[in-house]
PDB file of C-alpha atoms and ligand atoms in Angstrom:
ATOM      1  CA  MET A   1      42.347   0.321   1.983  1.00  0.00           C
ATOM      2  CA  ALA A   2      41.494   3.363   4.036  1.00  0.00           C
ATOM      3  CA  ARG A   3      38.259   2.977   5.974  1.00  0.00           C
ATOM      4  CA  LEU A   4      35.607   5.673   6.228  1.00  0.00           C
ATOM      5  CA  PRO A   5      34.910   7.067   9.710  1.00  0.00           C
ATOM      6  CA  GLU A   6      32.305   4.896  11.383  1.00  0.00           C
ATOM      7  CA  PRO A   7      29.413   7.440  11.510  1.00  0.00           C
ATOM      8  CA  LEU A   8      29.733   8.030   7.763  1.00  0.00           C
ATOM      9  CA  GLN A   9      29.929   4.327   7.001  1.00  0.00           C
ATOM     10  CA  ASN A  10      26.850   3.711   9.182  1.00  0.00           C
ATOM     11  CA  LEU A  11      24.927   6.349   7.224  1.00  0.00           C
ATOM     12  CA  ILE A  12      25.971   4.806   3.898  1.00  0.00           C
ATOM     13  CA  ASP A  13      24.879   1.384   5.177  1.00  0.00           C
ATOM     14  CA  ALA A  14      21.525   2.836   6.266  1.00  0.00           C
ATOM     15  CA  PHE A  15      20.911   4.415   2.843  1.00  0.00           C
ATOM     16  CA  GLU A  16      21.876   1.189   1.138  1.00  0.00           C
ATOM     17  CA  ARG A  17      19.055  -0.603   2.925  1.00  0.00           C
ATOM     18  CA  LEU A  18      16.523   1.694   1.205  1.00  0.00           C
ATOM     19  CA  PRO A  19      14.688   0.220  -1.800  1.00  0.00           C
ATOM     20  CA  GLY A  20      16.331   0.973  -5.139  1.00  0.00           C
ATOM     21  CA  VAL A  21      19.502   2.451  -3.615  1.00  0.00           C
ATOM     22  CA  GLY A  22      22.799   0.835  -4.564  1.00  0.00           C
ATOM     23  CA  PRO A  23      26.225   1.365  -2.934  1.00  0.00           C
ATOM     24  CA  LYS A  24      27.180   4.323  -5.173  1.00  0.00           C
ATOM     25  CA  THR A  25      23.960   6.238  -4.608  1.00  0.00           C
ATOM     26  CA  ALA A  26      24.144   5.462  -0.881  1.00  0.00           C
ATOM     27  CA  ALA A  27      27.647   6.991  -0.706  1.00  0.00           C
ATOM     28  CA  ARG A  28      26.534  10.037  -2.726  1.00  0.00           C
ATOM     29  CA  LEU A  29      23.563  10.607  -0.417  1.00  0.00           C
ATOM     30  CA  ALA A  30      25.710  10.249   2.698  1.00  0.00           C
ATOM     31  CA  PHE A  31      28.249  12.801   1.423  1.00  0.00           C
ATOM     32  CA  PHE A  32      25.386  15.106   0.439  1.00  0.00           C
ATOM     33  CA  ILE A  33      24.122  14.956   4.043  1.00  0.00           C
ATOM     34  CA  LEU A  34      27.649  15.520   5.377  1.00  0.00           C
ATOM     35  CA  ASN A  35      27.976  18.673   3.250  1.00  0.00           C
ATOM     36  CA  SER A  36      24.455  19.985   3.913  1.00  0.00           C
ATOM     37  CA  PRO A  37      23.850  22.868   6.323  1.00  0.00           C
ATOM     38  CA  ASP A  38      22.789  21.796   9.830  1.00  0.00           C
ATOM     39  CA  PRO A  39      19.169  23.097   9.641  1.00  0.00           C
ATOM     40  CA  ALA A  40      18.482  21.078   6.470  1.00  0.00           C
ATOM     41  CA  VAL A  41      19.784  17.896   8.088  1.00  0.00           C
ATOM     42  CA  TYR A  42      17.906  18.433  11.348  1.00  0.00           C
ATOM     43  CA  GLY A  43      14.753  19.111   9.317  1.00  0.00           C
ATOM     44  CA  LEU A  44      15.204  15.721   7.687  1.00  0.00           C
ATOM     45  CA  VAL A  45      15.734  14.056  11.070  1.00  0.00           C
ATOM     46  CA  THR A  46      12.527  15.675  12.376  1.00  0.00           C
ATOM     47  CA  SER A  47      10.575  14.454   9.328  1.00  0.00           C
ATOM     48  CA  LEU A  48      11.880  10.921   9.814  1.00  0.00           C
ATOM     49  CA  GLN A  49      10.911  10.930  13.486  1.00  0.00           C
ATOM     50  CA  ALA A  50       7.470  12.402  12.722  1.00  0.00           C
ATOM     51  CA  VAL A  51       6.736   9.649  10.215  1.00  0.00           C
ATOM     52  CA  LYS A  52       7.428   7.064  12.891  1.00  0.00           C
ATOM     53  CA  ASN A  53       5.903   8.863  15.876  1.00  0.00           C
ATOM     54  CA  GLU A  54       2.880  10.690  14.465  1.00  0.00           C
ATOM     55  CA  LEU A  55       1.548   8.178  11.965  1.00  0.00           C
ATOM     56  CA  GLY A  56      -0.111   4.834  12.358  1.00  0.00           C
ATOM     57  CA  PHE A  57      -2.471   2.542  10.490  1.00  0.00           C
ATOM     58  CA  CYS A  58      -6.241   2.909  10.487  1.00  0.00           C
ATOM     59  CA  GLN A  59      -7.822   0.286  12.755  1.00  0.00           C
ATOM     60  CA  VAL A  60     -10.470  -0.464  10.145  1.00  0.00           C
ATOM     61  CA  CYS A  61      -8.823  -0.323   6.702  1.00  0.00           C
ATOM     62  CA  PHE A  62      -5.090  -0.282   7.587  1.00  0.00           C
ATOM     63  CA  ASN A  63      -4.407   2.776   5.441  1.00  0.00           C
ATOM     64  CA  ILE A  64      -1.990   5.350   6.847  1.00  0.00           C
ATOM     65  CA  THR A  65      -3.547   7.753   9.326  1.00  0.00           C
ATOM     66  CA  LEU A  66      -2.407  10.255  11.941  1.00  0.00           C
ATOM     67  CA  ALA A  67      -1.751   8.383  15.200  1.00  0.00           C
ATOM     68  CA  ALA A  68      -4.168  10.842  16.837  1.00  0.00           C
ATOM     69  CA  ASN A  69      -6.983   9.568  14.529  1.00  0.00           C
ATOM     70  CA  PRO A  70      -7.106   5.767  14.892  1.00  0.00           C
ATOM     71  CA  ILE A  71      -9.855   5.701  12.228  1.00  0.00           C
ATOM     72  CA  CYS A  72      -8.712   7.327   8.968  1.00  0.00           C
ATOM     73  CA  ASP A  73     -10.454  10.190   7.121  1.00  0.00           C
ATOM     74  CA  ILE A  74     -11.910   7.882   4.469  1.00  0.00           C
ATOM     75  CA  CYS A  75     -13.388   5.377   6.944  1.00  0.00           C
ATOM     76  CA  SER A  76     -14.887   8.150   9.058  1.00  0.00           C
ATOM     77  CA  ASP A  77     -16.330  10.094   6.087  1.00  0.00           C
ATOM     78  CA  ALA A  78     -20.149   9.829   6.205  1.00  0.00           C
ATOM     79  CA  GLN A  79     -20.355  10.701   2.481  1.00  0.00           C
ATOM     80  CA  ARG A  80     -18.557   7.543   1.353  1.00  0.00           C
ATOM     81  CA  ASN A  81     -20.465   4.545   0.017  1.00  0.00           C
ATOM     82  CA  LYS A  82     -20.143   1.962   2.807  1.00  0.00           C
ATOM     83  CA  THR A  83     -21.391  -0.944   0.660  1.00  0.00           C
ATOM     84  CA  SER A  84     -18.439  -0.991  -1.775  1.00  0.00           C
ATOM     85  CA  LEU A  85     -14.976  -2.054  -0.677  1.00  0.00           C
ATOM     86  CA  CYS A  86     -11.791  -1.822  -2.734  1.00  0.00           C
ATOM     87  CA  VAL A  87      -8.954  -4.153  -1.667  1.00  0.00           C
ATOM     88  CA  VAL A  88      -5.430  -2.904  -2.480  1.00  0.00           C
ATOM     89  CA  GLU A  89      -1.875  -3.969  -1.726  1.00  0.00           C
ATOM     90  CA  GLU A  90      -0.369  -0.768  -0.313  1.00  0.00           C
ATOM     91  CA  PRO A  91      -1.400   2.641   1.041  1.00  0.00           C
ATOM     92  CA  LEU A  92       0.007   4.294  -2.117  1.00  0.00           C
ATOM     93  CA  ASP A  93      -2.582   2.400  -4.155  1.00  0.00           C
ATOM     94  CA  VAL A  94      -5.336   4.124  -2.146  1.00  0.00           C
ATOM     95  CA  LEU A  95      -3.785   7.451  -3.109  1.00  0.00           C
ATOM     96  CA  ALA A  96      -3.657   6.463  -6.795  1.00  0.00           C
ATOM     97  CA  LEU A  97      -7.317   5.381  -6.795  1.00  0.00           C
ATOM     98  CA  GLU A  98      -8.428   8.474  -4.873  1.00  0.00           C
ATOM     99  CA  ARG A  99      -6.763  10.667  -7.519  1.00  0.00           C
ATOM    100  CA  THR A 100      -9.052   9.175 -10.181  1.00  0.00           C
ATOM    101  CA  ASN A 101     -12.182  10.455  -8.352  1.00  0.00           C
ATOM    102  CA  ALA A 102     -13.851   7.365  -9.824  1.00  0.00           C
ATOM    103  CA  PHE A 103     -14.444   5.498  -6.558  1.00  0.00           C
ATOM    104  CA  ASN A 104     -16.444   6.641  -3.561  1.00  0.00           C
ATOM    105  CA  GLY A 105     -16.457   3.492  -1.471  1.00  0.00           C
ATOM    106  CA  LEU A 106     -14.148   2.256   1.265  1.00  0.00           C
ATOM    107  CA  TYR A 107     -10.745   0.580   1.105  1.00  0.00           C
ATOM    108  CA  HIS A 108      -8.886  -2.273   2.721  1.00  0.00           C
ATOM    109  CA  VAL A 109      -5.071  -2.286   2.565  1.00  0.00           C
ATOM    110  CA  LEU A 110      -3.527  -5.768   2.626  1.00  0.00           C
ATOM    111  CA  HIS A 111       0.061  -4.579   3.185  1.00  0.00           C
ATOM    112  CA  GLY A 112       1.516  -6.891   0.579  1.00  0.00           C
ATOM    113  CA  VAL A 113       0.585  -9.858  -1.586  1.00  0.00           C
ATOM    114  CA  LEU A 114       0.764 -13.589  -1.157  1.00  0.00           C
ATOM    115  CA  SER A 115       4.188 -14.791  -2.219  1.00  0.00           C
ATOM    116  CA  PRO A 116       5.201 -18.375  -1.426  1.00  0.00           C
ATOM    117  CA  ILE A 117       8.738 -17.642  -2.743  1.00  0.00           C
ATOM    118  CA  GLU A 118       9.224 -14.847  -0.229  1.00  0.00           C
ATOM    119  CA  GLY A 119       7.406 -16.764   2.495  1.00  0.00           C
ATOM    120  CA  VAL A 120       4.398 -14.416   2.619  1.00  0.00           C
ATOM    121  CA  GLY A 121       1.244 -16.317   3.556  1.00  0.00           C
ATOM    122  CA  PRO A 122      -2.341 -15.221   4.327  1.00  0.00           C
ATOM    123  CA  ASP A 123      -1.540 -14.599   7.998  1.00  0.00           C
ATOM    124  CA  ASP A 124       1.187 -12.099   7.044  1.00  0.00           C
ATOM    125  CA  LEU A 125      -1.394  -9.876   5.310  1.00  0.00           C
ATOM    126  CA  LYS A 126      -4.485  -8.074   6.643  1.00  0.00           C
ATOM    127  CA  ILE A 127      -6.748 -10.823   5.304  1.00  0.00           C
ATOM    128  CA  ARG A 128      -8.295 -11.971   8.580  1.00  0.00           C
ATOM    129  CA  PRO A 129      -9.525  -8.454   9.488  1.00  0.00           C
ATOM    130  CA  LEU A 130     -10.802  -8.118   5.903  1.00  0.00           C
ATOM    131  CA  MET A 131     -12.941 -11.244   6.237  1.00  0.00           C
ATOM    132  CA  GLU A 132     -14.206 -10.059   9.615  1.00  0.00           C
ATOM    133  CA  ARG A 133     -15.185  -6.729   8.036  1.00  0.00           C
ATOM    134  CA  LEU A 134     -17.111  -8.526   5.320  1.00  0.00           C
ATOM    135  CA  LYS A 135     -18.947 -10.757   7.796  1.00  0.00           C
ATOM    136  CA  SER A 136     -19.979  -7.962  10.113  1.00  0.00           C
ATOM    137  CA  GLY A 137     -20.548  -5.007   7.784  1.00  0.00           C
ATOM    138  CA  ASP A 138     -22.826  -3.647   5.080  1.00  0.00           C
ATOM    139  CA  ILE A 139     -20.451  -4.440   2.222  1.00  0.00           C
ATOM    140  CA  THR A 140     -22.153  -5.870  -0.863  1.00  0.00           C
ATOM    141  CA  GLU A 141     -19.365  -5.501  -3.428  1.00  0.00           C
ATOM    142  CA  VAL A 142     -15.627  -6.114  -3.159  1.00  0.00           C
ATOM    143  CA  ILE A 143     -13.316  -4.817  -5.886  1.00  0.00           C
ATOM    144  CA  LEU A 144     -10.034  -6.728  -5.897  1.00  0.00           C
ATOM    145  CA  ALA A 145      -7.532  -4.078  -6.960  1.00  0.00           C
ATOM    146  CA  THR A 146      -4.285  -5.912  -6.330  1.00  0.00           C
ATOM    147  CA  ASN A 147      -1.617  -5.252  -8.969  1.00  0.00           C
ATOM    148  CA  PRO A 148      -1.878  -7.093 -12.308  1.00  0.00           C
ATOM    149  CA  SER A 149       1.186  -9.185 -11.467  1.00  0.00           C
ATOM    150  CA  MET A 150       1.501 -12.912 -10.834  1.00  0.00           C
ATOM    151  CA  GLU A 151       1.362 -12.420  -7.059  1.00  0.00           C
ATOM    152  CA  GLY A 152      -1.425  -9.825  -7.349  1.00  0.00           C
ATOM    153  CA  ASP A 153      -3.533 -12.185  -9.457  1.00  0.00           C
ATOM    154  CA  ALA A 154      -2.860 -15.140  -7.135  1.00  0.00           C
ATOM    155  CA  THR A 155      -3.847 -13.020  -4.132  1.00  0.00           C
ATOM    156  CA  ALA A 156      -7.065 -11.899  -5.874  1.00  0.00           C
ATOM    157  CA  LEU A 157      -7.905 -15.514  -6.675  1.00  0.00           C
ATOM    158  CA  PHE A 158      -7.276 -16.592  -3.083  1.00  0.00           C
ATOM    159  CA  LEU A 159      -9.438 -13.769  -1.727  1.00  0.00           C
ATOM    160  CA  HIS A 160     -12.209 -14.557  -4.193  1.00  0.00           C
ATOM    161  CA  GLN A 161     -12.262 -18.170  -3.005  1.00  0.00           C
ATOM    162  CA  GLN A 162     -12.454 -17.006   0.610  1.00  0.00           C
ATOM    163  CA  MET A 163     -15.317 -14.628  -0.206  1.00  0.00           C
ATOM    164  CA  THR A 164     -17.434 -16.920  -2.359  1.00  0.00           C
ATOM    165  CA  PRO A 165     -19.342 -18.467   0.614  1.00  0.00           C
ATOM    166  CA  LEU A 166     -20.305 -14.962   1.788  1.00  0.00           C
ATOM    167  CA  GLY A 167     -22.399 -14.285  -1.325  1.00  0.00           C
ATOM    168  CA  ILE A 168     -20.794 -10.904  -1.932  1.00  0.00           C
ATOM    169  CA  ARG A 169     -20.276  -9.580  -5.473  1.00  0.00           C
ATOM    170  CA  VAL A 170     -16.545  -9.802  -6.163  1.00  0.00           C
ATOM    171  CA  THR A 171     -14.995  -7.919  -9.102  1.00  0.00           C
ATOM    172  CA  ARG A 172     -11.461  -7.469 -10.402  1.00  0.00           C
ATOM    173  CA  LEU A 173     -10.047  -4.336 -12.047  1.00  0.00           C
ATOM    174  CA  ALA A 174     -10.352  -4.510 -15.843  1.00  0.00           C
ATOM    175  CA  ARG A 175      -7.346  -5.508 -17.902  1.00  0.00           C
ATOM    176  CA  GLY A 176      -6.535  -1.980 -19.099  1.00  0.00           C
ATOM    177  CA  LEU A 177      -3.566  -2.027 -16.748  1.00  0.00           C
ATOM    178  CA  PRO A 178      -0.304  -3.321 -18.175  1.00  0.00           C
ATOM    179  CA  ILE A 179       0.519  -6.821 -16.872  1.00  0.00           C
ATOM    180  CA  GLY A 180       3.176  -6.712 -14.177  1.00  0.00           C
ATOM    181  CA  SER A 181       2.615  -3.006 -13.526  1.00  0.00           C
ATOM    182  CA  ASP A 182       2.053  -1.191 -10.258  1.00  0.00           C
ATOM    183  CA  LEU A 183      -1.233   0.573  -9.573  1.00  0.00           C
ATOM    184  CA  GLU A 184       0.532   3.508  -8.009  1.00  0.00           C
ATOM    185  CA  TYR A 185       2.314   4.318 -11.282  1.00  0.00           C
ATOM    186  CA  ALA A 186      -0.734   3.949 -13.543  1.00  0.00           C
ATOM    187  CA  ASP A 187      -2.025   7.195 -15.034  1.00  0.00           C
ATOM    188  CA  GLN A 188      -5.401   8.413 -13.782  1.00  0.00           C
ATOM    189  CA  GLY A 189      -7.226   7.721 -17.070  1.00  0.00           C
ATOM    190  CA  THR A 190      -6.067   4.121 -17.265  1.00  0.00           C
ATOM    191  CA  LEU A 191      -6.891   3.504 -13.627  1.00  0.00           C
ATOM    192  CA  SER A 192     -10.327   5.119 -14.000  1.00  0.00           C
ATOM    193  CA  ARG A 193     -11.114   2.884 -16.984  1.00  0.00           C
ATOM    194  CA  ALA A 194      -9.852  -0.206 -15.158  1.00  0.00           C
ATOM    195  CA  LEU A 195     -12.161   0.649 -12.272  1.00  0.00           C
ATOM    196  CA  SER A 196     -15.286   1.347 -14.339  1.00  0.00           C
ATOM    197  CA  GLY A 197     -14.658  -1.724 -16.512  1.00  0.00           C
ATOM    198  CA  ARG A 198     -14.168  -4.075 -13.541  1.00  0.00           C
ATOM    199  CA  GLN A 199     -15.371  -7.600 -14.138  1.00  0.00           C
ATOM    200  CA  GLU A 200     -16.881 -10.367 -12.090  1.00  0.00           C
ATOM    201  CA  MET A 201     -14.278 -12.756 -10.745  1.00  0.00           C
ATOM    202  CA  THR A 202     -14.530 -16.283 -12.069  1.00  0.00           C
ATOM    203  CA  SER A 203     -12.485 -19.090 -10.614  1.00  0.00           C
TER     204      SER A 203
HETATM  205 ZN1   ZN B 301      -9.552   3.597   7.367  1.00  0.00          ZN
END
């Protein structure tokens, strides 16, 4: 079988490592790039580099921020309610909740969920800095807004157990969200209702 030139094969392999991209799509994308005009391709290269070079994670909440601003816009906004903290899995969840305009507190991004099957334990997530925030700050309520999936629920339960000795009010998003769904894909109305109908955690 004829082999593709190495640079093209490397590009296909790189696309195939992206989430949700199979071998056929990866090949289609690579040929699309090959046939694209130079400026379009270099624009893409610049965007890729900028994402890696100009962005970082907020030192407080671990949401995405410009590398030049080590503390993100939300954490440094004096208008936000500093007593309420919403814990989410990924930066995209912050975006989804911000779109609802139903929450004016602060966030904490875990960067994943506990998953024994995939070998993800508490130390692989931003749980330690979360607990330190709770011990040192003014936070009186934590809203556990992990996804309504098995891992999301297990992570919420684990966090609730960790937080119980601190005497902080801990709530979980209401069950308006479809089980197994992703917060980032929930429509604004559903997410708003889930937020306003949040319930005390019981374990
Ligand atoms: Zn922040």
